[in-house]
Tab-separated table of C-alpha atoms in Angstrom:
chain	number	residue	atom	x	y	z
A	1081	UNK	CA	-122.596	-183.198	65.424
A	1082	UNK	CA	-126.089	-181.686	65.439
A	1083	UNK	CA	-126.619	-179.815	68.692
A	1084	UNK	CA	-129.333	-181.306	70.939
A	1085	UNK	CA	-131.401	-180.110	73.851
A	1086	UNK	CA	-132.013	-176.639	72.459
A	1087	UNK	CA	-134.946	-174.759	73.920
A	1088	UNK	CA	-137.944	-173.848	71.803
A	1089	UNK	CA	-136.793	-170.220	71.942
A	1090	UNK	CA	-133.469	-171.103	70.318
A	1091	UNK	CA	-134.964	-173.049	67.406
A	1092	UNK	CA	-137.728	-171.733	65.246
A	1093	UNK	CA	-140.468	-174.091	64.207
A	1094	UNK	CA	-139.421	-173.682	60.577
A	1095	UNK	CA	-135.951	-174.910	61.479
A	1096	UNK	CA	-137.423	-177.933	63.251
A	1097	UNK	CA	-139.525	-178.803	60.238
A	1098	UNK	CA	-136.527	-178.673	57.940
A	1099	UNK	CA	-134.376	-180.796	60.240
A	1100	UNK	CA	-137.116	-183.417	60.620
A	1101	UNK	CA	-136.918	-184.064	56.875
A	1102	UNK	CA	-133.451	-185.502	57.432
A	1103	UNK	CA	-134.749	-188.322	59.633
A	1104	UNK	CA	-135.138	-190.649	56.651
A	1105	UNK	CA	-131.421	-190.405	55.850
A	1106	UNK	CA	-128.639	-192.508	57.340
A	1107	UNK	CA	-126.333	-191.076	59.986
A	1108	UNK	CA	-123.545	-190.983	57.406
A	1109	UNK	CA	-125.648	-188.927	55.008
A	1110	UNK	CA	-126.592	-186.465	57.756
A	1111	UNK	CA	-122.932	-186.111	58.736
A	1112	UNK	CA	-122.127	-185.423	55.074
A	1113	UNK	CA	-124.785	-182.703	54.974
A	1114	UNK	CA	-123.355	-181.144	58.123
A	1115	UNK	CA	-119.885	-180.992	56.617
A	1116	UNK	CA	-121.351	-179.580	53.405
A	1117	UNK	CA	-123.140	-176.890	55.410
A	1118	UNK	CA	-119.840	-175.794	56.936
A	1119	UNK	CA	-118.261	-175.704	53.468
A	1120	UNK	CA	-120.968	-173.299	52.349
A	1121	UNK	CA	-123.510	-173.305	49.561
A	1122	UNK	CA	-120.987	-175.234	47.438
A	1123	UNK	CA	-118.975	-178.221	48.609
A	1124	UNK	CA	-116.893	-181.071	47.216
A	1125	UNK	CA	-117.567	-184.772	47.531
A	1126	UNK	CA	-114.014	-185.676	48.565
A	1127	UNK	CA	-114.261	-183.165	51.400
A	1128	UNK	CA	-117.720	-183.942	52.736
A	1129	UNK	CA	-117.504	-187.741	52.331
A	1130	UNK	CA	-113.762	-188.386	52.696
A	1131	UNK	CA	-114.121	-192.092	53.465
A	1132	UNK	CA	-116.644	-192.677	50.663
A	1133	UNK	CA	-118.969	-194.250	53.215
A	1134	UNK	CA	-122.207	-192.706	51.948
A	1135	UNK	CA	-124.022	-195.158	49.674
A	1136	UNK	CA	-125.489	-194.401	46.274
A	1137	UNK	CA	-129.020	-194.670	47.672
A	1138	UNK	CA	-128.323	-191.859	50.135
A	1139	UNK	CA	-126.760	-189.676	47.434
A	1140	UNK	CA	-129.806	-190.299	45.256
A	1141	UNK	CA	-132.160	-189.480	48.148
A	1142	UNK	CA	-130.315	-186.248	48.926
A	1143	UNK	CA	-130.517	-185.264	45.273
A	1144	UNK	CA	-134.227	-186.143	45.022
A	1145	UNK	CA	-134.970	-184.173	48.201
A	1146	UNK	CA	-133.178	-181.137	46.771
A	1147	UNK	CA	-130.574	-181.199	49.519
A	1148	UNK	CA	-127.322	-181.674	47.595
A	1149	UNK	CA	-127.342	-181.323	43.831
A	1150	UNK	CA	-124.350	-181.946	41.539
A	1151	UNK	CA	-123.017	-178.692	40.094
A	1152	UNK	CA	-122.737	-178.339	36.338
A	1153	UNK	CA	-119.080	-177.356	36.734
A	1154	UNK	CA	-116.657	-177.382	39.605
A	1155	UNK	CA	-114.646	-174.433	40.848
A	1156	UNK	CA	-111.940	-176.896	41.827
A	1157	UNK	CA	-110.428	-178.820	38.940
A	1158	UNK	CA	-110.909	-182.563	39.223
A	1159	UNK	CA	-113.271	-182.377	42.212
A	1160	UNK	CA	-116.964	-183.383	42.120
A	1161	UNK	CA	-118.855	-180.335	43.322
A	1162	UNK	CA	-122.288	-180.199	44.959
A	1163	UNK	CA	-124.514	-177.330	45.961
A	1164	UNK	CA	-127.441	-177.022	48.320
A	1165	UNK	CA	-130.775	-176.878	46.582
A	1166	UNK	CA	-131.906	-174.533	49.337
A	1167	UNK	CA	-129.653	-171.941	50.948
A	1168	UNK	CA	-132.102	-171.972	53.870
A	1169	UNK	CA	-131.307	-175.622	54.560
A	1170	UNK	CA	-127.587	-174.884	54.471
A	1171	UNK	CA	-128.059	-172.005	56.923
A	1172	UNK	CA	-130.229	-174.055	59.294
A	1173	UNK	CA	-127.826	-176.993	59.290
A	1174	UNK	CA	-124.898	-174.649	59.901
A	1175	UNK	CA	-126.694	-172.895	62.742
A	1176	UNK	CA	-127.579	-176.145	64.480
A	1177	UNK	CA	-124.166	-177.766	64.462
A	1178	UNK	CA	-122.090	-177.714	67.610
A	1179	UNK	CA	-119.837	-174.581	67.586
A	1180	UNK	CA	-116.709	-176.441	68.706
A	1181	UNK	CA	-117.182	-179.144	66.064
A	1182	UNK	CA	-117.924	-176.449	63.492
A	1183	UNK	CA	-114.649	-174.631	64.262
A	1184	UNK	CA	-112.674	-177.848	63.862
A	1185	UNK	CA	-114.447	-178.537	60.586
A	1186	UNK	CA	-113.624	-175.079	59.209
A	1187	UNK	CA	-109.955	-175.701	60.006
A	1188	UNK	CA	-110.101	-179.113	58.307
A	1189	UNK	CA	-111.721	-177.613	55.200
A	1190	UNK	CA	-108.991	-174.966	54.979
A	1191	UNK	CA	-106.272	-177.628	55.089
A	1192	UNK	CA	-108.113	-179.771	52.542
A	1193	UNK	CA	-108.413	-176.807	50.167
A	1194	UNK	CA	-104.699	-176.030	50.480
A	1195	UNK	CA	-103.909	-179.629	49.525
A	1196	UNK	CA	-106.590	-180.051	46.842
A	1197	UNK	CA	-107.477	-176.725	45.253
A	1198	UNK	CA	-104.277	-176.274	43.190
A	1199	UNK	CA	-104.678	-172.513	43.268
A	1200	UNK	CA	-107.712	-170.314	42.781
A	1201	UNK	CA	-109.231	-170.869	46.227
A	1202	UNK	CA	-107.263	-168.355	48.297
A	1203	UNK	CA	-110.403	-166.497	49.397
A	1204	UNK	CA	-112.091	-169.709	50.549
A	1205	UNK	CA	-108.991	-170.838	52.404
A	1206	UNK	CA	-108.738	-167.459	54.119
A	1207	UNK	CA	-112.393	-167.677	55.212
A	1208	UNK	CA	-112.263	-171.219	56.552
A	1209	UNK	CA	-108.885	-170.736	58.254
A	1210	UNK	CA	-110.227	-167.666	60.067
A	1211	UNK	CA	-113.441	-169.420	61.103
A	1212	UNK	CA	-111.331	-172.360	62.274
A	1213	UNK	CA	-109.047	-169.965	64.186
A	1214	UNK	CA	-105.946	-171.078	62.325
A	1215	UNK	CA	-104.655	-167.532	62.516
A	1216	UNK	CA	-101.340	-168.131	60.768
A	1217	UNK	CA	-102.996	-169.682	57.733
A	1218	UNK	CA	-105.710	-167.026	57.729
A	1219	UNK	CA	-103.068	-164.285	57.777
A	1220	UNK	CA	-101.038	-165.906	55.005
A	1221	UNK	CA	-104.032	-166.230	52.695
A	1222	UNK	CA	-105.351	-162.755	53.477
A	1223	UNK	CA	-102.008	-161.435	52.194
A	1224	UNK	CA	-102.313	-163.629	49.101
A	1225	UNK	CA	-105.770	-162.191	48.420
A	1226	UNK	CA	-104.438	-158.658	48.944
A	1227	UNK	CA	-101.611	-159.219	46.469
A	1228	UNK	CA	-104.067	-160.653	43.950
A	1229	UNK	CA	-106.169	-157.486	44.268
A	1230	UNK	CA	-103.083	-155.372	43.750
A	1231	UNK	CA	-102.119	-157.371	40.636
A	1232	UNK	CA	-105.604	-156.798	39.218
A	1233	UNK	CA	-105.168	-153.045	39.806
A	1234	UNK	CA	-107.709	-152.977	42.674
A	1235	UNK	CA	-105.462	-151.165	45.152
A	1236	UNK	CA	-108.449	-149.858	47.120
A	1237	UNK	CA	-109.548	-153.443	47.807
A	1238	UNK	CA	-106.072	-154.594	48.789
A	1239	UNK	CA	-105.524	-152.444	51.889
A	1240	UNK	CA	-108.482	-153.883	53.896
A	1241	UNK	CA	-107.183	-157.375	53.119
A	1242	UNK	CA	-103.702	-156.463	54.344
A	1243	UNK	CA	-105.295	-155.090	57.528
A	1244	UNK	CA	-107.284	-158.304	57.900
A	1245	UNK	CA	-104.088	-160.318	57.598
A	1246	UNK	CA	-102.467	-158.169	60.279
A	1247	UNK	CA	-105.404	-158.701	62.649
A	1248	UNK	CA	-105.064	-162.473	62.255
A	1249	UNK	CA	-101.288	-162.361	62.758
A	1250	UNK	CA	-101.754	-160.451	66.005
A	1251	UNK	CA	-103.915	-163.305	67.325
A	1252	UNK	CA	-101.469	-166.015	66.309
A	1253	UNK	CA	-99.208	-167.753	68.787
A	1254	UNK	CA	-96.211	-170.039	68.450
A	1255	UNK	CA	-92.750	-169.776	66.896
A	1256	UNK	CA	-93.987	-168.444	63.532
A	1257	UNK	CA	-96.273	-165.754	64.930
A	1258	UNK	CA	-93.740	-162.922	65.100
A	1259	UNK	CA	-92.546	-163.581	61.542
A	1260	UNK	CA	-96.156	-163.494	60.299
A	1261	UNK	CA	-96.744	-160.194	62.089
A	1262	UNK	CA	-93.658	-158.608	60.525
A	1263	UNK	CA	-94.572	-159.901	57.081
A	1264	UNK	CA	-97.991	-158.224	57.356
A	1265	UNK	CA	-96.448	-154.838	58.143
A	1266	UNK	CA	-93.985	-155.089	55.260
A	1267	UNK	CA	-96.608	-156.375	52.809
A	1268	UNK	CA	-99.149	-153.734	53.829
A	1269	UNK	CA	-96.712	-150.830	53.548
A	1270	UNK	CA	-95.193	-152.073	50.294
A	1271	UNK	CA	-98.628	-152.808	48.841
A	1272	UNK	CA	-99.885	-149.318	49.671
A	1273	UNK	CA	-96.757	-147.790	48.142
A	1274	UNK	CA	-97.074	-149.869	44.965
A	1275	UNK	CA	-100.756	-148.971	44.750
A	1276	UNK	CA	-99.932	-145.266	44.947
A	1277	UNK	CA	-101.636	-144.724	48.326
A	1278	UNK	CA	-98.901	-142.811	50.144
A	1279	UNK	CA	-101.157	-141.956	53.097
A	1280	UNK	CA	-101.899	-145.635	53.700
A	1281	UNK	CA	-98.194	-146.453	53.372
A	1282	UNK	CA	-97.396	-143.809	55.990
A	1283	UNK	CA	-99.980	-145.342	58.315
A	1284	UNK	CA	-98.493	-148.809	57.901
A	1285	UNK	CA	-94.973	-147.537	58.563
A	1286	UNK	CA	-96.048	-145.615	61.657
A	1287	UNK	CA	-97.967	-148.583	63.064
A	1288	UNK	CA	-95.014	-150.895	62.445
A	1289	UNK	CA	-92.561	-148.523	64.119
A	1290	UNK	CA	-94.835	-148.392	67.184
A	1291	UNK	CA	-95.037	-152.192	67.493
A	1292	UNK	CA	-92.250	-153.235	69.872
A	1293	UNK	CA	-92.818	-156.911	69.124
A	1294	UNK	CA	-92.177	-156.374	65.418
A	1295	UNK	CA	-89.326	-153.895	65.815
A	1296	UNK	CA	-87.283	-156.239	68.003
A	1297	UNK	CA	-85.673	-157.820	64.923
A	1298	UNK	CA	-82.920	-155.844	63.098
A	1299	UNK	CA	-83.702	-157.509	59.752
A	1300	UNK	CA	-87.289	-156.311	59.992
A	1301	UNK	CA	-86.111	-152.767	60.700
A	1302	UNK	CA	-83.965	-152.983	57.564
A	1303	UNK	CA	-86.919	-154.137	55.469
A	1304	UNK	CA	-89.045	-151.366	56.949
A	1305	UNK	CA	-86.389	-148.798	56.029
A	1306	UNK	CA	-86.409	-150.204	52.496
A	1307	UNK	CA	-90.158	-149.650	52.196
A	1308	UNK	CA	-89.747	-146.202	53.769
A	1309	UNK	CA	-87.302	-145.363	50.988
A	1310	UNK	CA	-89.880	-146.474	48.404
A	1311	UNK	CA	-92.460	-144.141	49.968
A	1312	UNK	CA	-90.018	-141.221	49.896
A	1313	UNK	CA	-89.230	-142.106	46.299
A	1314	UNK	CA	-92.949	-141.974	45.447
A	1315	UNK	CA	-92.930	-138.411	46.816
A	1316	UNK	CA	-89.859	-137.556	44.693
A	1317	UNK	CA	-87.885	-136.959	47.888
A	1318	UNK	CA	-84.770	-138.782	46.715
A	1319	UNK	CA	-82.486	-137.361	49.396
A	1320	UNK	CA	-84.678	-138.743	52.176
A	1321	UNK	CA	-84.975	-142.057	50.337
A	1322	UNK	CA	-81.187	-142.414	50.095
A	1323	UNK	CA	-80.821	-141.633	53.795
A	1324	UNK	CA	-83.372	-144.330	54.643
A	1325	UNK	CA	-81.453	-146.843	52.542
A	1326	UNK	CA	-78.153	-145.884	54.113
A	1327	UNK	CA	-79.608	-146.753	57.507
A	1328	UNK	CA	-81.051	-150.007	56.189
A	1329	UNK	CA	-77.707	-151.191	54.800
A	1330	UNK	CA	-76.241	-151.380	58.328
A	1331	UNK	CA	-79.037	-153.719	59.454
A	1332	UNK	CA	-79.640	-155.820	56.353
A	1333	UNK	CA	-78.291	-159.173	55.254
A	1334	UNK	CA	-79.198	-161.822	52.684
A	1335	UNK	CA	-81.987	-160.971	50.274
A	1336	UNK	CA	-82.805	-157.768	52.169
A	1337	UNK	CA	-79.279	-156.457	51.539
A	1338	UNK	CA	-79.689	-157.365	47.860
A	1339	UNK	CA	-82.919	-155.336	47.736
A	1340	UNK	CA	-81.293	-152.397	49.527
A	1341	UNK	CA	-78.366	-152.352	47.077
A	1342	UNK	CA	-80.737	-152.565	44.107
A	1343	UNK	CA	-82.850	-149.674	45.348
A	1344	UNK	CA	-79.709	-147.608	46.055
A	1345	UNK	CA	-78.567	-148.094	42.461
A	1346	UNK	CA	-81.941	-146.930	41.171
A	1347	UNK	CA	-82.087	-143.878	43.418
A	1348	UNK	CA	-78.545	-142.842	42.559
A	1349	UNK	CA	-79.441	-143.041	38.869
A	1350	UNK	CA	-82.625	-141.030	39.377
A	1351	UNK	CA	-80.669	-138.511	41.457
A	1352	UNK	CA	-78.257	-137.877	38.597
A	1353	UNK	CA	-75.313	-139.673	40.193
A	1354	UNK	CA	-74.789	-141.877	37.159
A	1355	UNK	CA	-71.246	-143.103	37.808
A	1356	UNK	CA	-72.162	-144.006	41.406
A	1357	UNK	CA	-75.245	-145.855	40.173
A	1358	UNK	CA	-73.224	-147.926	37.713
A	1359	UNK	CA	-70.681	-148.772	40.393
A	1360	UNK	CA	-73.468	-149.751	42.803
A	1361	UNK	CA	-74.831	-152.109	40.148
A	1362	UNK	CA	-71.477	-153.750	39.455
A	1363	UNK	CA	-71.893	-156.674	41.897
A	1364	UNK	CA	-75.105	-157.679	40.179
A	1365	UNK	CA	-74.094	-157.350	36.565
A	1366	UNK	CA	-70.356	-157.814	36.104
A	1367	UNK	CA	-69.831	-161.316	37.467
A	1368	UNK	CA	-72.306	-164.085	36.629
A	1369	UNK	CA	-70.647	-166.482	39.057
A	1370	UNK	CA	-71.129	-163.952	41.859
A	1371	UNK	CA	-74.799	-163.728	40.910
A	1372	UNK	CA	-75.156	-167.491	41.152
A	1373	UNK	CA	-73.596	-167.519	44.616
A	1374	UNK	CA	-75.786	-164.704	45.905
A	1375	UNK	CA	-79.039	-165.892	44.378
A	1376	UNK	CA	-81.273	-167.330	47.151
A	1377	UNK	CA	-82.681	-170.828	46.939
A	1378	UNK	CA	-86.257	-170.391	48.225
A	1379	UNK	CA	-89.031	-169.609	45.737
A	1380	UNK	CA	-90.085	-166.402	47.485
A	1381	UNK	CA	-86.530	-165.108	47.879
A	1382	UNK	CA	-85.906	-166.011	44.248
A	1383	UNK	CA	-88.844	-163.832	43.227
A	1384	UNK	CA	-87.486	-160.972	45.325
A	1385	UNK	CA	-84.036	-161.463	43.800
A	1386	UNK	CA	-85.457	-161.266	40.265
A	1387	UNK	CA	-87.357	-158.106	41.107
A	1388	UNK	CA	-84.188	-156.563	42.620
A	1389	UNK	CA	-82.182	-157.580	39.560
A	1390	UNK	CA	-84.829	-155.946	37.367
A	1391	UNK	CA	-84.426	-152.765	39.425
A	1392	UNK	CA	-80.656	-152.796	38.875
A	1393	UNK	CA	-81.066	-153.240	35.114
A	1394	UNK	CA	-83.508	-150.322	35.093
A	1395	UNK	CA	-81.029	-148.191	37.056
A	1396	UNK	CA	-78.235	-149.011	34.627
A	1397	UNK	CA	-80.541	-148.312	31.701
A	1398	UNK	CA	-81.450	-144.914	33.142
A	1399	UNK	CA	-77.810	-144.009	33.827
A	1400	UNK	CA	-76.694	-145.067	30.359
A	1401	UNK	CA	-79.537	-143.316	28.560
A	1402	UNK	CA	-78.727	-140.063	30.348
A	1403	UNK	CA	-75.071	-140.284	29.375
A	1404	UNK	CA	-75.627	-140.766	25.659
A	1405	UNK	CA	-75.453	-144.564	25.447
A	1406	UNK	CA	-79.007	-145.227	24.287
A	1407	UNK	CA	-78.444	-148.576	22.534
A	1408	UNK	CA	-76.803	-150.066	25.639
A	1409	UNK	CA	-79.546	-148.600	27.796
A	1410	UNK	CA	-82.224	-150.318	25.703
A	1411	UNK	CA	-80.705	-153.751	26.422
A	1412	UNK	CA	-80.955	-153.145	30.166
A	1413	UNK	CA	-84.490	-151.761	29.915
A	1414	UNK	CA	-85.537	-154.906	28.045
A	1415	UNK	CA	-84.045	-157.097	30.768
A	1416	UNK	CA	-85.710	-155.114	33.540
A	1417	UNK	CA	-89.068	-155.376	31.751
A	1418	UNK	CA	-88.711	-159.153	31.417
A	1419	UNK	CA	-87.747	-159.649	35.069
A	1420	UNK	CA	-90.482	-157.391	36.399
A	1421	UNK	CA	-93.070	-159.063	34.183
A	1422	UNK	CA	-91.903	-162.461	35.478
A	1423	UNK	CA	-92.396	-161.391	39.109
A	1424	UNK	CA	-95.702	-159.585	38.559
A	1425	UNK	CA	-94.273	-156.194	39.507
A	1426	UNK	CA	-96.823	-154.121	37.598
A	1427	UNK	CA	-95.531	-150.665	38.526
A	1428	UNK	CA	-91.967	-151.511	37.486
A	1429	UNK	CA	-93.200	-153.275	34.355
A	1430	UNK	CA	-95.080	-150.135	33.318
A	1431	UNK	CA	-91.988	-147.996	33.967
A	1432	UNK	CA	-89.823	-150.319	31.875
A	1433	UNK	CA	-92.380	-150.377	29.053
A	1434	UNK	CA	-92.317	-146.590	28.854
A	1435	UNK	CA	-88.564	-146.699	28.318
A	1436	UNK	CA	-88.565	-149.380	25.603
């Protein structure tokens, strides 16, 4: 895959000298080095020599020449990791591979990491998917990186990652592209709200409302209204938040309707309408069989259900504590804390902890 026929102006003499040192290696070893260069300074044997065609002599030669050296530990569990002895060699090899081949290789590396990394490589997957122009995967993993930043209380680092995910989703095509775009708007606005950046949340909401492609779906408009209510709630404007939720309830279904009902119960409790809050929570708490029927089956919807259920328990706890039923309230606060901790909802978890 090494590009040929480059003019002397395009290749520095130092590059030529480095590439000449590879002439003593087999074609298979050179191809392995090229794939390693696309991986980066660190690479993994199963990725760069998938067929196991490179002989031990070539591996020994590459190690002796300081090209690829076994790492003391691997960032990917169970994978033999190698690193370039010289970052300059990695850069030169990368620069002199054919751009079209290089793009395909980035995409292949991203898919291999998804299948092999077993978590902990979201940033690498995001990078290689973007370089390989797999925009849907790049968008998905940019959102994962943003959420990880938010969980580690780095809200200021999360917003640029959400924006990056949105930029990738806008480039995507195919049947899943619109869904990816909508997910970026919701994730960005919700992430900004959870991180306490109301100005950023307002920007996300305004940009989403102006995107005709995203707004074409009623369910998305319902989810957007739900996030809008959360932003109003962060400003202590409970009246506006309830109005936003009232509009969302006409558009929502499935897990979105569950989230709308949960947020309504919480806002009613915070607004001092305790009896209304308890009645709003009744569908969630009074009938376990009804809960089982309404609980979604997918992993992501299950996480959203648990977070919504935690919100309802918190609403009931608030309503009960304000009406002189402290011991009952404590039971609901404990349940909300457990559910929010399970779903990684740090803001809610902190709220529940304060009430325990």
